[in-house]
Tab-separated table of C-alpha atoms in Angstrom:
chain	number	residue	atom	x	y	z
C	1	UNK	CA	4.729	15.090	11.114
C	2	UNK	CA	5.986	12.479	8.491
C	3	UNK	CA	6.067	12.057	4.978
C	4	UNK	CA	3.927	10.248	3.266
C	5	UNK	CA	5.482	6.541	2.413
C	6	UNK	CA	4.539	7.036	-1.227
C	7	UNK	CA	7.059	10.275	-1.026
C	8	UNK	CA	9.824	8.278	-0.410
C	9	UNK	CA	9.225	6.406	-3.654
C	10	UNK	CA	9.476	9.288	-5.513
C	11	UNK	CA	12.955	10.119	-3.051
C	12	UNK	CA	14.354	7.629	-5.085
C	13	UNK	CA	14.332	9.412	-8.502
C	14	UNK	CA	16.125	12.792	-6.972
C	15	UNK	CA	19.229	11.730	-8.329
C	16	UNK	CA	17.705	12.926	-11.858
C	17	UNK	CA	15.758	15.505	-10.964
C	18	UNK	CA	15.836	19.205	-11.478
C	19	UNK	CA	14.204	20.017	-8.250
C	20	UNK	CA	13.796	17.517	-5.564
C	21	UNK	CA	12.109	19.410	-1.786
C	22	UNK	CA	10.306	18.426	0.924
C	23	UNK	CA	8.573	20.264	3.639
C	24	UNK	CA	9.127	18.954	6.761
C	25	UNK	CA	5.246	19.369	8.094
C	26	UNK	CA	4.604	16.467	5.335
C	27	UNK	CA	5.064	16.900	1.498
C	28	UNK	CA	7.392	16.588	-1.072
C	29	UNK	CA	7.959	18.153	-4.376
C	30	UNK	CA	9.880	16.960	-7.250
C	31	UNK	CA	10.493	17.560	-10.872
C	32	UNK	CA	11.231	14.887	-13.345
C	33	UNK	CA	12.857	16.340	-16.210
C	34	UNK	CA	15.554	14.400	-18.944
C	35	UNK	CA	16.646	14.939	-22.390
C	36	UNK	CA	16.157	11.747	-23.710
C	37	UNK	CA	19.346	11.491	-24.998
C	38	UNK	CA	20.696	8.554	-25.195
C	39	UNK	CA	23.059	6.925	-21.930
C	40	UNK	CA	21.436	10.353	-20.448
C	41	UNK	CA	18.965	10.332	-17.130
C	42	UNK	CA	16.512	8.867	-19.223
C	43	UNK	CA	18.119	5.721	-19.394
C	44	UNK	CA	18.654	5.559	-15.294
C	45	UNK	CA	14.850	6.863	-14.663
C	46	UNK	CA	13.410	3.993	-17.036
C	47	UNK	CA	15.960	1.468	-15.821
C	48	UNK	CA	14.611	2.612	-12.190
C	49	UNK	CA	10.943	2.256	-13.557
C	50	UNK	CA	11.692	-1.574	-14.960
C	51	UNK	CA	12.968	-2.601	-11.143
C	52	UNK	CA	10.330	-0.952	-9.254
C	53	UNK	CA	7.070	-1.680	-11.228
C	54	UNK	CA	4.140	-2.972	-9.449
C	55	UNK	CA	1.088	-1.385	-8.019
C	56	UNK	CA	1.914	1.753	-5.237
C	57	UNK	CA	-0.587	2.980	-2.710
C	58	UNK	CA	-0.764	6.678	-2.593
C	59	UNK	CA	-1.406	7.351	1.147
C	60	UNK	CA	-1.793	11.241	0.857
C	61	UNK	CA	-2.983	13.478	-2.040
C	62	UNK	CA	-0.579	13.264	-5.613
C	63	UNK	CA	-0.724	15.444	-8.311
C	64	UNK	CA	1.428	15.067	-11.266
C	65	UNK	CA	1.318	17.591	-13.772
C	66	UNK	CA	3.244	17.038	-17.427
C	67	UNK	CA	4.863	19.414	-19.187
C	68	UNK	CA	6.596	17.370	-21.742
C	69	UNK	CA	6.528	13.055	-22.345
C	70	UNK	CA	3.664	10.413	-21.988
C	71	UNK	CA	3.320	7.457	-19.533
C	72	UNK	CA	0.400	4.917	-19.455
C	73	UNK	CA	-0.542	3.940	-16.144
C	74	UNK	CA	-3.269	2.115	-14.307
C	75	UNK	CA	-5.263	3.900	-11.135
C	76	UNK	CA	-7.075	1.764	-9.156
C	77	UNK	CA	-7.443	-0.981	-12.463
C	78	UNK	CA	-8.504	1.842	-14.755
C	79	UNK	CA	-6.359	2.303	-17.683
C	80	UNK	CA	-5.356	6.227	-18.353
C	81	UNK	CA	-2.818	7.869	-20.489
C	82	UNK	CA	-1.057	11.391	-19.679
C	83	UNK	CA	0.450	13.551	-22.034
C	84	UNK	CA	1.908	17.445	-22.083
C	85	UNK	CA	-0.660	19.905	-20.698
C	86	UNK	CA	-2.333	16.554	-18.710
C	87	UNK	CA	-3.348	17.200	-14.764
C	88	UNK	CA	-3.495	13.816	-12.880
C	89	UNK	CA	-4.493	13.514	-9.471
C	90	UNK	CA	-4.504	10.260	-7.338
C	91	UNK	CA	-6.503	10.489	-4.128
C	92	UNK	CA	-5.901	8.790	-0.810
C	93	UNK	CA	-5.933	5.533	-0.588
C	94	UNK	CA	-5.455	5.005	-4.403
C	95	UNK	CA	-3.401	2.037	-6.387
C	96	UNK	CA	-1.210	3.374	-8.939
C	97	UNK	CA	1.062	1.444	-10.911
C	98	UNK	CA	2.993	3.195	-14.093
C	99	UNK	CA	2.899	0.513	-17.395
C	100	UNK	CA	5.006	2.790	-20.144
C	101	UNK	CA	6.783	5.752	-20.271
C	102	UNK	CA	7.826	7.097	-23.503
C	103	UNK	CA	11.243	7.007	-24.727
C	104	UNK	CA	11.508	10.766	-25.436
C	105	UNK	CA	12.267	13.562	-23.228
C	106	UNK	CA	10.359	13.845	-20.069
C	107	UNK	CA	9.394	16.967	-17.294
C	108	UNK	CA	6.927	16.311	-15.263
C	109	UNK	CA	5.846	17.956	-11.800
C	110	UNK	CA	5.082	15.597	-8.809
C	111	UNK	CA	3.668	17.111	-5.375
C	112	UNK	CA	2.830	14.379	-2.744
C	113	UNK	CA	1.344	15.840	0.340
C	114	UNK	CA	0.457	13.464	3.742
C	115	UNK	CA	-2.886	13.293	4.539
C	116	UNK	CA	-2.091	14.398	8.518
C	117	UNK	CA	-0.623	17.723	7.064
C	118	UNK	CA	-3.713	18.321	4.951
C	119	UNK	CA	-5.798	17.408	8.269
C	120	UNK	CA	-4.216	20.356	9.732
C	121	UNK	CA	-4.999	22.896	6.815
C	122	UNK	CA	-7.931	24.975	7.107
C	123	UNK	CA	-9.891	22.903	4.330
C	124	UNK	CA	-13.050	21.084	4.107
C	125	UNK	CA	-12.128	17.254	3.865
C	126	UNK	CA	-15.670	16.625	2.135
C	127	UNK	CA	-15.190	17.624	-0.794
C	128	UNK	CA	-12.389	15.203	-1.104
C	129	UNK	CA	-15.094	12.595	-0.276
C	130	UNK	CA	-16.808	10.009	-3.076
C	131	UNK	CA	-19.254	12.932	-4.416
C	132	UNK	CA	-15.842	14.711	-5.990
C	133	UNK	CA	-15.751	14.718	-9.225
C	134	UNK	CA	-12.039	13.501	-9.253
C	135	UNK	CA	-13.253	10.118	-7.031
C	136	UNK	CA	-15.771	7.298	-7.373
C	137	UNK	CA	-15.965	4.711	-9.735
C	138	UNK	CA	-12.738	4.637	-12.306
C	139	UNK	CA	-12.295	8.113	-11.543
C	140	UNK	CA	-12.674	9.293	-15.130
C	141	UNK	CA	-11.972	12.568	-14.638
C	142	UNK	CA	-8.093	11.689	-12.762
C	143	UNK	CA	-6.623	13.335	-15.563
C	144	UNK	CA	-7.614	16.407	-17.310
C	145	UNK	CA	-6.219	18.205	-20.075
C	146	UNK	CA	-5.540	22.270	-19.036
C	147	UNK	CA	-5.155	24.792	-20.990
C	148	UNK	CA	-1.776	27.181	-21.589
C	149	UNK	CA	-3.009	29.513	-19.199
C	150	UNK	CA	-4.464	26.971	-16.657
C	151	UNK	CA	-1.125	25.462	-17.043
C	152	UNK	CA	0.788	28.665	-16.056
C	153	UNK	CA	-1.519	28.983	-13.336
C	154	UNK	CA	-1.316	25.760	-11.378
C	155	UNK	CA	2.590	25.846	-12.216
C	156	UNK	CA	2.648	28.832	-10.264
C	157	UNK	CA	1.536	27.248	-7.145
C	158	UNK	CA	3.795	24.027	-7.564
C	159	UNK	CA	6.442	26.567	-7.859
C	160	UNK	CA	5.408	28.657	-4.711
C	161	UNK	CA	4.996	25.336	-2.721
C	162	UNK	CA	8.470	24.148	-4.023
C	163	UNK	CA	9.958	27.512	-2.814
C	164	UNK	CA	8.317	27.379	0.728
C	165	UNK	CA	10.032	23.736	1.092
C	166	UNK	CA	13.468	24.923	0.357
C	167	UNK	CA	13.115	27.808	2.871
C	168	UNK	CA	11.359	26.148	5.581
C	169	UNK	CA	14.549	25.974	7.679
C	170	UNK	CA	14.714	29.599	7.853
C	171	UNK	CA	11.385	30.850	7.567
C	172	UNK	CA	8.904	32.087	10.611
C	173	UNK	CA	6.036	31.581	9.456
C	174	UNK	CA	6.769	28.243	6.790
C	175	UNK	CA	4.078	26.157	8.237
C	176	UNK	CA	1.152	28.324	7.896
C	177	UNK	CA	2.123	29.589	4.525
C	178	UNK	CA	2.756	25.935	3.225
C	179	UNK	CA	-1.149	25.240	4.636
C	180	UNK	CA	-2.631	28.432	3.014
C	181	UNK	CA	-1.068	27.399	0.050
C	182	UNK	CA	-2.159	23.441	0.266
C	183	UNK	CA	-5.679	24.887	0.057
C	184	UNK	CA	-5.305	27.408	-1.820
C	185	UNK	CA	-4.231	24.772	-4.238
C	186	UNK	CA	-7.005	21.657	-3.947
C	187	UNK	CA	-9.732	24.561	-4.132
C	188	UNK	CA	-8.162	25.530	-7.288
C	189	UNK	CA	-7.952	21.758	-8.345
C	190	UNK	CA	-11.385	21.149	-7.263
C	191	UNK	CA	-12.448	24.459	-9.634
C	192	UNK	CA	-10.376	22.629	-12.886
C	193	UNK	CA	-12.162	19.509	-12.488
C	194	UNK	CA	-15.363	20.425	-11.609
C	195	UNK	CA	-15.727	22.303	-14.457
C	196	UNK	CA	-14.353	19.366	-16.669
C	197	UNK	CA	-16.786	17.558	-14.941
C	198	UNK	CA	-19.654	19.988	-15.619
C	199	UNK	CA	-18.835	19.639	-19.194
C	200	UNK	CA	-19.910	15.966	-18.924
C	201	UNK	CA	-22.952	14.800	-20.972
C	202	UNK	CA	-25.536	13.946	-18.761
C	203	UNK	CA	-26.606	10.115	-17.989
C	204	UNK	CA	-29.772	8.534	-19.614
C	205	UNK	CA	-32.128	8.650	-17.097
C	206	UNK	CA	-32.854	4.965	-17.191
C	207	UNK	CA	-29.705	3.989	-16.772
C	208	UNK	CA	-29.494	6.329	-13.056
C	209	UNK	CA	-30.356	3.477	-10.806
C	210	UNK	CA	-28.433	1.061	-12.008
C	211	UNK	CA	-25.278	3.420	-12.214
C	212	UNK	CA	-25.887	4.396	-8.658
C	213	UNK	CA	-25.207	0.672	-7.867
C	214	UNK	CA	-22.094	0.617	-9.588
C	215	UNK	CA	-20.975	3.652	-7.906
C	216	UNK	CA	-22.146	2.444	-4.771
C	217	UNK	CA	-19.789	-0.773	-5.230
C	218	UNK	CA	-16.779	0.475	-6.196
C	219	UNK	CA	-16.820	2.858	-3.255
C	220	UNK	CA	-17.632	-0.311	-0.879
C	221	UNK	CA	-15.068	-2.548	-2.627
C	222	UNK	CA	-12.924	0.374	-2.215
C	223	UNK	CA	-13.446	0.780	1.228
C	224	UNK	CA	-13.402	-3.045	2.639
C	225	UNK	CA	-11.604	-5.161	-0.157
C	226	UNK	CA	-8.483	-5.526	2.520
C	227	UNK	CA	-11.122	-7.639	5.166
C	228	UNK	CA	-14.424	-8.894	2.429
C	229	UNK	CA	-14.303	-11.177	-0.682
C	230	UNK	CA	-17.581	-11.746	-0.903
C	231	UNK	CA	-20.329	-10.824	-3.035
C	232	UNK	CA	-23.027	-10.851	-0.841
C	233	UNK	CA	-21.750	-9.381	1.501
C	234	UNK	CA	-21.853	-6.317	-0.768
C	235	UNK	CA	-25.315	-6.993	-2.318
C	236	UNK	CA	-26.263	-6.800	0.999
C	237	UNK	CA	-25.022	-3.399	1.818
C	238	UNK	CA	-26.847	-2.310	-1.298
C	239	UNK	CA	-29.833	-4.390	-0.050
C	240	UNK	CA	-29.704	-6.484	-3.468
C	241	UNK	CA	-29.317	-9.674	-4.443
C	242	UNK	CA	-25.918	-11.176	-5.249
C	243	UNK	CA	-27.230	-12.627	-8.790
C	244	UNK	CA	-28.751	-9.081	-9.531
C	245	UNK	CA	-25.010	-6.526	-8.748
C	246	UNK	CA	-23.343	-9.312	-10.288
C	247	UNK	CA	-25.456	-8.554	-13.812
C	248	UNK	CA	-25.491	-4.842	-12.870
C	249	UNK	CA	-21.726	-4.560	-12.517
C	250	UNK	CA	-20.882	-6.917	-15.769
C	251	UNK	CA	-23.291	-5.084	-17.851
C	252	UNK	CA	-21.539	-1.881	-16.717
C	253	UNK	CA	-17.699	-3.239	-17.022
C	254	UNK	CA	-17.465	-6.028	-18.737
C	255	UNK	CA	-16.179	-8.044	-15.647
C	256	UNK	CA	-18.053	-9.932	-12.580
C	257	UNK	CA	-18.646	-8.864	-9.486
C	258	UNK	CA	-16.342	-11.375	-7.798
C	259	UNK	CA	-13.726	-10.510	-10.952
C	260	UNK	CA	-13.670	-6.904	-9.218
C	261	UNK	CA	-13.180	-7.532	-5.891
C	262	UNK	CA	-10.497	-9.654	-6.735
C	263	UNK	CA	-8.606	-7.350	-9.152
C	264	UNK	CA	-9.142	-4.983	-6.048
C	265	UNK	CA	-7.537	-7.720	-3.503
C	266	UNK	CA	-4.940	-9.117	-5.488
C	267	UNK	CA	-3.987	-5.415	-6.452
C	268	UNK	CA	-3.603	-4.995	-2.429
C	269	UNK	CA	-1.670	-8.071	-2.262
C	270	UNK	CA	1.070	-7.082	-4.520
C	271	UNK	CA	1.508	-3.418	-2.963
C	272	UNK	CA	1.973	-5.428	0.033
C	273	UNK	CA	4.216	-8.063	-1.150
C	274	UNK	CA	6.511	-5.214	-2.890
C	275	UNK	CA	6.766	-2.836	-0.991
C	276	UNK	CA	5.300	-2.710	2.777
C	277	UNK	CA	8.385	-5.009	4.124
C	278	UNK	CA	5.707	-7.371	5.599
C	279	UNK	CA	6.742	-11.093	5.506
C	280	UNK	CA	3.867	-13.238	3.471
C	281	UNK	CA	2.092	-14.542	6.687
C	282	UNK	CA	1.795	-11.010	7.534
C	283	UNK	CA	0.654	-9.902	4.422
C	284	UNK	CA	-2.552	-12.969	4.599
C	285	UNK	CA	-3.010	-11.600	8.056
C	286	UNK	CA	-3.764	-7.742	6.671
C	287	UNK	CA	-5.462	-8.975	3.645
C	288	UNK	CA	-7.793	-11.637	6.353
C	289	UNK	CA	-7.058	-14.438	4.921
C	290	UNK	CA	-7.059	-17.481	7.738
C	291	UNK	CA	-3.444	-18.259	6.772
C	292	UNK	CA	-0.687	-18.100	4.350
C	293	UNK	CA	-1.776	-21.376	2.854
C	294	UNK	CA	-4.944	-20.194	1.961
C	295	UNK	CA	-3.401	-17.009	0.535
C	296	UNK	CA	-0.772	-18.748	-1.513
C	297	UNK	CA	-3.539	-20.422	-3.098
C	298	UNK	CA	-5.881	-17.442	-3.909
C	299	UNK	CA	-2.721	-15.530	-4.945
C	300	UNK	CA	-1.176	-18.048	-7.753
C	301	UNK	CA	-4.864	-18.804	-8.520
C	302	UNK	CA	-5.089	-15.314	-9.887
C	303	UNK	CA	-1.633	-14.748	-11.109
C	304	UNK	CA	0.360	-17.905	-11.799
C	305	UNK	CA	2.867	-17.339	-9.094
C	306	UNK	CA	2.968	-17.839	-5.570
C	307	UNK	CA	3.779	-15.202	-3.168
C	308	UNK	CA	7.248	-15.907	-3.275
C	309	UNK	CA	7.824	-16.118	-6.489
C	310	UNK	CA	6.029	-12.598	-6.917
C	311	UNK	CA	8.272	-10.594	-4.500
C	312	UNK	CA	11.387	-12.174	-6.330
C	313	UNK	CA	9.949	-11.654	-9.763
């Protein structure tokens, strides 16, 4: 099995971390932790931030857990903020991309694990579907805030999943303690935030069916954004008119229809463009656009700067 690409991101910050392992059966473990002194590792990790911003798909399951600092970041366009004693999770397929990190010290645990390891745990892989309360729509519950002992707790496993890593060269049985672990740990996840998400007031009743086609959107746009552009083509999945999702989904976001599914693409389009390795006619190819031409167009359209210019920038 292979790491997760998003993995080898985080590869690059080793040189400053406290505790940097990978199991070999597909995910990765690191600690961030600086001083913030001054000329210290903070100054290399946010000079390593500066070069490498831009939007990262997380192609397994990501958990980062702070202990001490704050960032801002965006997940899949939706702002969120994480501070000491936060829980983040990004699920599959997500867009991150990290806007500010504060100045101060920082020590934060990161656990990446590939989705074809977690394929081979002995785990139900609905729950991680669009009824979980850490996916859907903006995911508003990515990031909770635990409490000392729920801290402790998920620590714990980070800590025994760290461990395994390092002695996976040696140990028998590695692999099936690493999986007993993995679920051991997204059914203790799933326990945090659904209880979060219990804690949720209730929608206005009037407002259910109209919510259910935002929902319903975001999980389509989520889903086919890399091969449709069009509106109607996802008022018609919702068996709706175009005019009507486009007032549900600006009454419910302050944005268009269209304005979302190109925030989606163009989000796509600069993963790609950073850091895939895909020339620019490939990347209009993936994205189905009918050739670079047209994609240079949509792409400064929305951002001022062709392709080009973008992966130099």
């Amino acid at each position: 099995m292979t790491e997760p690409s998003t993995s080898k991101e985080l590869a690059a910050l080793s040189a400053f971390s406290t505790n940097h392992t990978k199991h070999p059966d597909g995910y990765v473990f690191t600690r961030l932790k600086t001083d913030g002194r001054e000329g210290s590792e903070t100054d290399i990790m946010h000079a390593w931030l500066e070069n490498n911003k831009g939007p990262l798909r997380i192609d397994g399951l990501m958990w980062l857990m702070c202990l001490e600092g704050e960032a801002d970041l965006e997940l899949n366009l939706n702002e969120r903020h994480i501070s000491p004693g936060s829980l983040f999770v990004a699920t599959p397929e997500s867009l991150i991309e990290l806007k500010r990190v504060s100045s101060g010290p920082i020590d934060w645990c990161v656990l990446n694990i590939s989705m074809e390891f977690i394929k081979d745990v002995n785990f139900d892989l609905n729950v991680l579907g669009n009824s979980s309360p850490v996916s859907g729509p903006g995911q508003k519950l990515s990031v909770i805030q635990l409490t000392e002992e729920e801290l402790t707790g998920v620590y714990k496993f980070l800590d025994l999943m760290s461990h395994t890593a390092s002695s996976s060269a040696k140990a028998v049985y590695s692999k099936p303690i690493a999986r007993c672990l993995t679920a051991a740990l997204i059914y203790r996840m799933l326990e945090l935030y659904g209880k979060r998400y219990s804690e949720l007031p209730p929608e206005p009743q009037q407002m259910s069916r109209r919510m259910s086609y935002v929902h319903q959107f975001f999980k389509l746009v989520h889903q086919h954004h890399r091969r449709e552009r069009s509106v109607g083509f996802y008022a018609g999945k919702l068996y709706i008119t175009p005019k009507y999702l486009s007032l549900v989904i600006k009454e419910h976001t302050g944005h268009s229809a269209a304005q979302i599914i190109d925030s989606y693409v163009l989000l796509e389009a600069k993963n790609l463009l950073r850091f895939s390795g895909k020339n620019i006619q490939q990347v209009a190819y993936e994205l189905n656009f009918p050739n670079q031409s047209s994609f240079g167009k949509y792409f400064k359209h929305l951002t001022g700067l062709s392709p080009s210019e973008y992966q130099r920038s």
